[in-house]
């Protein structure tokens, strides 16, 4: 199991990640823009260039994840700009953690398959803490 931060930005994820990359070094593991994949959200022309999901490796054991929040998805405010992301290699464990952590919490109605993997979900637990659960892509393919 890996636990990482997931940062949410208001149209400046790429700028922030480039800044973090310049400070810490590191390389992008994954970067997809809204315009790269079909979306249920209505996109303005400039929205297609925004980051849907980015993963930046900052050394051997640290990855930060991030995205731009589209206006149709709400506003970035203190409290919704950071989530705890758990990446697992076991589908059974991912489903167990989701079931237990999400109980009594808020689960978005419009969950979608992510371009980086088969199993990905975000929710807020009963204490108001945002969580994301992700199944490693190598496990999905293998």
PDB file of C-alpha atoms in Angstrom:
ATOM      1  CA  UNK A   1       0.000   0.000   0.000  1.00  0.00           C
ATOM      2  CA  UNK A   2       1.203   3.490  -0.856  1.00  0.00           C
ATOM      3  CA  UNK A   3      -0.255   6.671   0.603  1.00  0.00           C
ATOM      4  CA  UNK A   4       0.231  10.010  -1.146  1.00  0.00           C
ATOM      5  CA  UNK A   5      -1.227  13.488  -1.286  1.00  0.00           C
ATOM      6  CA  UNK A   6      -3.641  14.546  -4.017  1.00  0.00           C
ATOM      7  CA  UNK A   7      -3.656  18.296  -4.642  1.00  0.00           C
ATOM      8  CA  UNK A   8      -6.471  20.164  -6.381  1.00  0.00           C
ATOM      9  CA  UNK A   9      -5.902  23.476  -8.142  1.00  0.00           C
ATOM     10  CA  UNK A  10      -7.917  26.185  -9.822  1.00  0.00           C
ATOM     11  CA  UNK A  11      -6.498  26.267 -13.376  1.00  0.00           C
ATOM     12  CA  UNK A  12      -2.826  26.296 -12.311  1.00  0.00           C
ATOM     13  CA  UNK A  13      -1.942  22.656 -11.588  1.00  0.00           C
ATOM     14  CA  UNK A  14       0.683  22.560 -14.322  1.00  0.00           C
ATOM     15  CA  UNK A  15       2.324  25.744 -13.052  1.00  0.00           C
ATOM     16  CA  UNK A  16       2.351  24.390  -9.484  1.00  0.00           C
ATOM     17  CA  UNK A  17       3.748  21.001 -10.525  1.00  0.00           C
ATOM     18  CA  UNK A  18       6.477  22.624 -12.616  1.00  0.00           C
ATOM     19  CA  UNK A  19       7.368  24.682  -9.552  1.00  0.00           C
ATOM     20  CA  UNK A  20       7.477  21.574  -7.314  1.00  0.00           C
ATOM     21  CA  UNK A  21       9.553  19.804  -9.959  1.00  0.00           C
ATOM     22  CA  UNK A  22      12.048  22.704  -9.979  1.00  0.00           C
ATOM     23  CA  UNK A  23      12.295  22.635  -6.174  1.00  0.00           C
ATOM     24  CA  UNK A  24      12.429  18.868  -5.560  1.00  0.00           C
ATOM     25  CA  UNK A  25      13.562  17.511  -8.929  1.00  0.00           C
ATOM     26  CA  UNK A  26      11.723  14.435 -10.120  1.00  0.00           C
ATOM     27  CA  UNK A  27       9.896  13.265 -13.197  1.00  0.00           C
ATOM     28  CA  UNK A  28       6.314  12.957 -14.358  1.00  0.00           C
ATOM     29  CA  UNK A  29       5.010   9.415 -14.133  1.00  0.00           C
ATOM     30  CA  UNK A  30       1.663  10.302 -15.673  1.00  0.00           C
ATOM     31  CA  UNK A  31       0.060  13.439 -17.074  1.00  0.00           C
ATOM     32  CA  UNK A  32      -3.277  13.651 -18.872  1.00  0.00           C
ATOM     33  CA  UNK A  33      -5.224  16.746 -19.856  1.00  0.00           C
ATOM     34  CA  UNK A  34      -8.997  17.110 -19.993  1.00  0.00           C
ATOM     35  CA  UNK A  35      -8.773  17.465 -23.768  1.00  0.00           C
ATOM     36  CA  UNK A  36      -6.968  14.112 -24.060  1.00  0.00           C
ATOM     37  CA  UNK A  37      -9.907  11.961 -22.912  1.00  0.00           C
ATOM     38  CA  UNK A  38     -13.695  11.982 -23.224  1.00  0.00           C
ATOM     39  CA  UNK A  39     -15.329  13.843 -20.360  1.00  0.00           C
ATOM     40  CA  UNK A  40     -18.789  14.122 -18.898  1.00  0.00           C
ATOM     41  CA  UNK A  41     -18.050  17.777 -18.156  1.00  0.00           C
ATOM     42  CA  UNK A  42     -18.626  20.570 -20.645  1.00  0.00           C
ATOM     43  CA  UNK A  43     -15.244  21.954 -21.600  1.00  0.00           C
ATOM     44  CA  UNK A  44     -14.419  25.438 -22.787  1.00  0.00           C
ATOM     45  CA  UNK A  45     -11.618  25.585 -25.346  1.00  0.00           C
ATOM     46  CA  UNK A  46      -9.082  26.555 -22.659  1.00  0.00           C
ATOM     47  CA  UNK A  47     -10.279  23.753 -20.345  1.00  0.00           C
ATOM     48  CA  UNK A  48      -8.871  21.090 -22.660  1.00  0.00           C
ATOM     49  CA  UNK A  49      -5.337  22.204 -21.754  1.00  0.00           C
ATOM     50  CA  UNK A  50      -5.942  21.843 -18.025  1.00  0.00           C
ATOM     51  CA  UNK A  51      -4.645  18.869 -16.039  1.00  0.00           C
ATOM     52  CA  UNK A  52      -7.123  16.034 -15.399  1.00  0.00           C
ATOM     53  CA  UNK A  53      -4.551  13.925 -13.541  1.00  0.00           C
ATOM     54  CA  UNK A  54      -0.818  14.285 -12.920  1.00  0.00           C
ATOM     55  CA  UNK A  55       1.656  12.154 -10.995  1.00  0.00           C
ATOM     56  CA  UNK A  56       5.054  13.609 -10.171  1.00  0.00           C
ATOM     57  CA  UNK A  57       7.695  11.379  -8.571  1.00  0.00           C
ATOM     58  CA  UNK A  58       9.775  13.321  -6.069  1.00  0.00           C
ATOM     59  CA  UNK A  59      12.436  10.786  -5.315  1.00  0.00           C
ATOM     60  CA  UNK A  60      12.141   7.067  -4.774  1.00  0.00           C
ATOM     61  CA  UNK A  61       9.345   6.953  -2.214  1.00  0.00           C
ATOM     62  CA  UNK A  62       7.328  10.130  -2.746  1.00  0.00           C
ATOM     63  CA  UNK A  63       4.704  10.866  -5.384  1.00  0.00           C
ATOM     64  CA  UNK A  64       2.363  13.823  -5.480  1.00  0.00           C
ATOM     65  CA  UNK A  65      -0.823  13.687  -7.514  1.00  0.00           C
ATOM     66  CA  UNK A  66      -2.792  16.651  -8.744  1.00  0.00           C
ATOM     67  CA  UNK A  67      -5.526  18.042 -10.961  1.00  0.00           C
ATOM     68  CA  UNK A  68      -7.302  21.214 -12.023  1.00  0.00           C
ATOM     69  CA  UNK A  69     -10.866  21.539 -10.804  1.00  0.00           C
ATOM     70  CA  UNK A  70     -13.132  22.683 -13.636  1.00  0.00           C
ATOM     71  CA  UNK A  71     -15.668  25.411 -12.814  1.00  0.00           C
ATOM     72  CA  UNK A  72     -18.487  22.908 -13.471  1.00  0.00           C
ATOM     73  CA  UNK A  73     -17.006  20.691 -10.719  1.00  0.00           C
ATOM     74  CA  UNK A  74     -17.104  23.371  -8.024  1.00  0.00           C
ATOM     75  CA  UNK A  75     -14.577  25.783  -6.562  1.00  0.00           C
ATOM     76  CA  UNK A  76     -11.228  25.115  -4.964  1.00  0.00           C
ATOM     77  CA  UNK A  77     -11.455  26.222  -1.351  1.00  0.00           C
ATOM     78  CA  UNK A  78      -9.456  25.459   1.758  1.00  0.00           C
ATOM     79  CA  UNK A  79     -10.493  21.943   2.705  1.00  0.00           C
ATOM     80  CA  UNK A  80     -11.222  20.501  -0.739  1.00  0.00           C
ATOM     81  CA  UNK A  81      -7.791  21.080  -2.243  1.00  0.00           C
ATOM     82  CA  UNK A  82      -6.091  18.119  -0.577  1.00  0.00           C
ATOM     83  CA  UNK A  83      -7.056  14.439  -0.341  1.00  0.00           C
ATOM     84  CA  UNK A  84      -5.351  11.317   0.932  1.00  0.00           C
ATOM     85  CA  UNK A  85      -4.739   8.885  -1.930  1.00  0.00           C
ATOM     86  CA  UNK A  86      -4.156   5.191  -1.282  1.00  0.00           C
ATOM     87  CA  UNK A  87      -2.678   3.123  -4.113  1.00  0.00           C
ATOM     88  CA  UNK A  88      -3.008  -0.616  -3.722  1.00  0.00           C
ATOM     89  CA  UNK A  89      -1.935  -3.712  -5.619  1.00  0.00           C
ATOM     90  CA  UNK A  90      -4.865  -5.860  -4.454  1.00  0.00           C
ATOM     91  CA  UNK A  91      -8.362  -5.338  -5.856  1.00  0.00           C
ATOM     92  CA  UNK A  92      -9.907  -7.096  -2.847  1.00  0.00           C
ATOM     93  CA  UNK A  93      -8.050  -4.804  -0.438  1.00  0.00           C
ATOM     94  CA  UNK A  94      -8.995  -1.712  -2.474  1.00  0.00           C
ATOM     95  CA  UNK A  95     -12.673  -2.682  -2.365  1.00  0.00           C
ATOM     96  CA  UNK A  96     -12.488  -3.474   1.360  1.00  0.00           C
ATOM     97  CA  UNK A  97     -10.891  -0.124   2.220  1.00  0.00           C
ATOM     98  CA  UNK A  98     -13.411   1.734   0.048  1.00  0.00           C
ATOM     99  CA  UNK A  99     -16.355  -0.032   1.673  1.00  0.00           C
ATOM    100  CA  UNK A 100     -15.115   0.594   5.205  1.00  0.00           C
ATOM    101  CA  UNK A 101     -13.803   4.143   4.787  1.00  0.00           C
ATOM    102  CA  UNK A 102     -16.815   5.349   2.758  1.00  0.00           C
ATOM    103  CA  UNK A 103     -19.430   3.974   5.179  1.00  0.00           C
ATOM    104  CA  UNK A 104     -21.487   6.901   6.440  1.00  0.00           C
ATOM    105  CA  UNK A 105     -19.655   9.297   4.140  1.00  0.00           C
ATOM    106  CA  UNK A 106     -20.429  11.026   0.847  1.00  0.00           C
ATOM    107  CA  UNK A 107     -19.839   9.221  -2.434  1.00  0.00           C
ATOM    108  CA  UNK A 108     -20.158  11.248  -5.677  1.00  0.00           C
ATOM    109  CA  UNK A 109     -22.882  10.038  -8.035  1.00  0.00           C
ATOM    110  CA  UNK A 110     -20.820  10.539 -11.203  1.00  0.00           C
ATOM    111  CA  UNK A 111     -17.835   8.248 -10.783  1.00  0.00           C
ATOM    112  CA  UNK A 112     -15.981   7.396 -13.963  1.00  0.00           C
ATOM    113  CA  UNK A 113     -13.288   5.012 -15.122  1.00  0.00           C
ATOM    114  CA  UNK A 114      -9.947   6.769 -14.981  1.00  0.00           C
ATOM    115  CA  UNK A 115      -7.522   6.769 -17.928  1.00  0.00           C
ATOM    116  CA  UNK A 116      -4.727   5.540 -15.612  1.00  0.00           C
ATOM    117  CA  UNK A 117      -6.518   2.494 -14.276  1.00  0.00           C
ATOM    118  CA  UNK A 118      -9.626   0.343 -13.961  1.00  0.00           C
ATOM    119  CA  UNK A 119     -10.358   1.018 -10.318  1.00  0.00           C
ATOM    120  CA  UNK A 120     -10.280   4.567  -8.984  1.00  0.00           C
ATOM    121  CA  UNK A 121     -12.729   6.281  -6.680  1.00  0.00           C
ATOM    122  CA  UNK A 122     -12.917   9.379  -4.568  1.00  0.00           C
ATOM    123  CA  UNK A 123     -15.195  10.049  -1.611  1.00  0.00           C
ATOM    124  CA  UNK A 124     -15.458  11.935   1.686  1.00  0.00           C
ATOM    125  CA  UNK A 125     -15.586   9.894   4.868  1.00  0.00           C
ATOM    126  CA  UNK A 126     -18.037  10.515   7.715  1.00  0.00           C
ATOM    127  CA  UNK A 127     -15.500  12.857   9.354  1.00  0.00           C
ATOM    128  CA  UNK A 128     -15.219  15.105   6.281  1.00  0.00           C
ATOM    129  CA  UNK A 129     -11.817  13.773   5.143  1.00  0.00           C
ATOM    130  CA  UNK A 130     -11.422  13.408   1.359  1.00  0.00           C
ATOM    131  CA  UNK A 131      -9.990  10.031   0.232  1.00  0.00           C
ATOM    132  CA  UNK A 132      -9.053   8.503  -3.130  1.00  0.00           C
ATOM    133  CA  UNK A 133      -8.460   4.804  -3.736  1.00  0.00           C
ATOM    134  CA  UNK A 134      -6.503   3.663  -6.771  1.00  0.00           C
ATOM    135  CA  UNK A 135      -5.605   0.180  -7.989  1.00  0.00           C
ATOM    136  CA  UNK A 136      -2.119   0.030  -9.526  1.00  0.00           C
ATOM    137  CA  UNK A 137      -2.327  -0.193 -13.315  1.00  0.00           C
ATOM    138  CA  UNK A 138       0.259  -2.977 -13.477  1.00  0.00           C
ATOM    139  CA  UNK A 139      -2.070  -5.183 -11.418  1.00  0.00           C
ATOM    140  CA  UNK A 140      -5.004  -4.406 -13.707  1.00  0.00           C
ATOM    141  CA  UNK A 141      -3.071  -5.329 -16.853  1.00  0.00           C
ATOM    142  CA  UNK A 142      -1.391  -8.373 -15.303  1.00  0.00           C
TER     143      UNK A 142
END
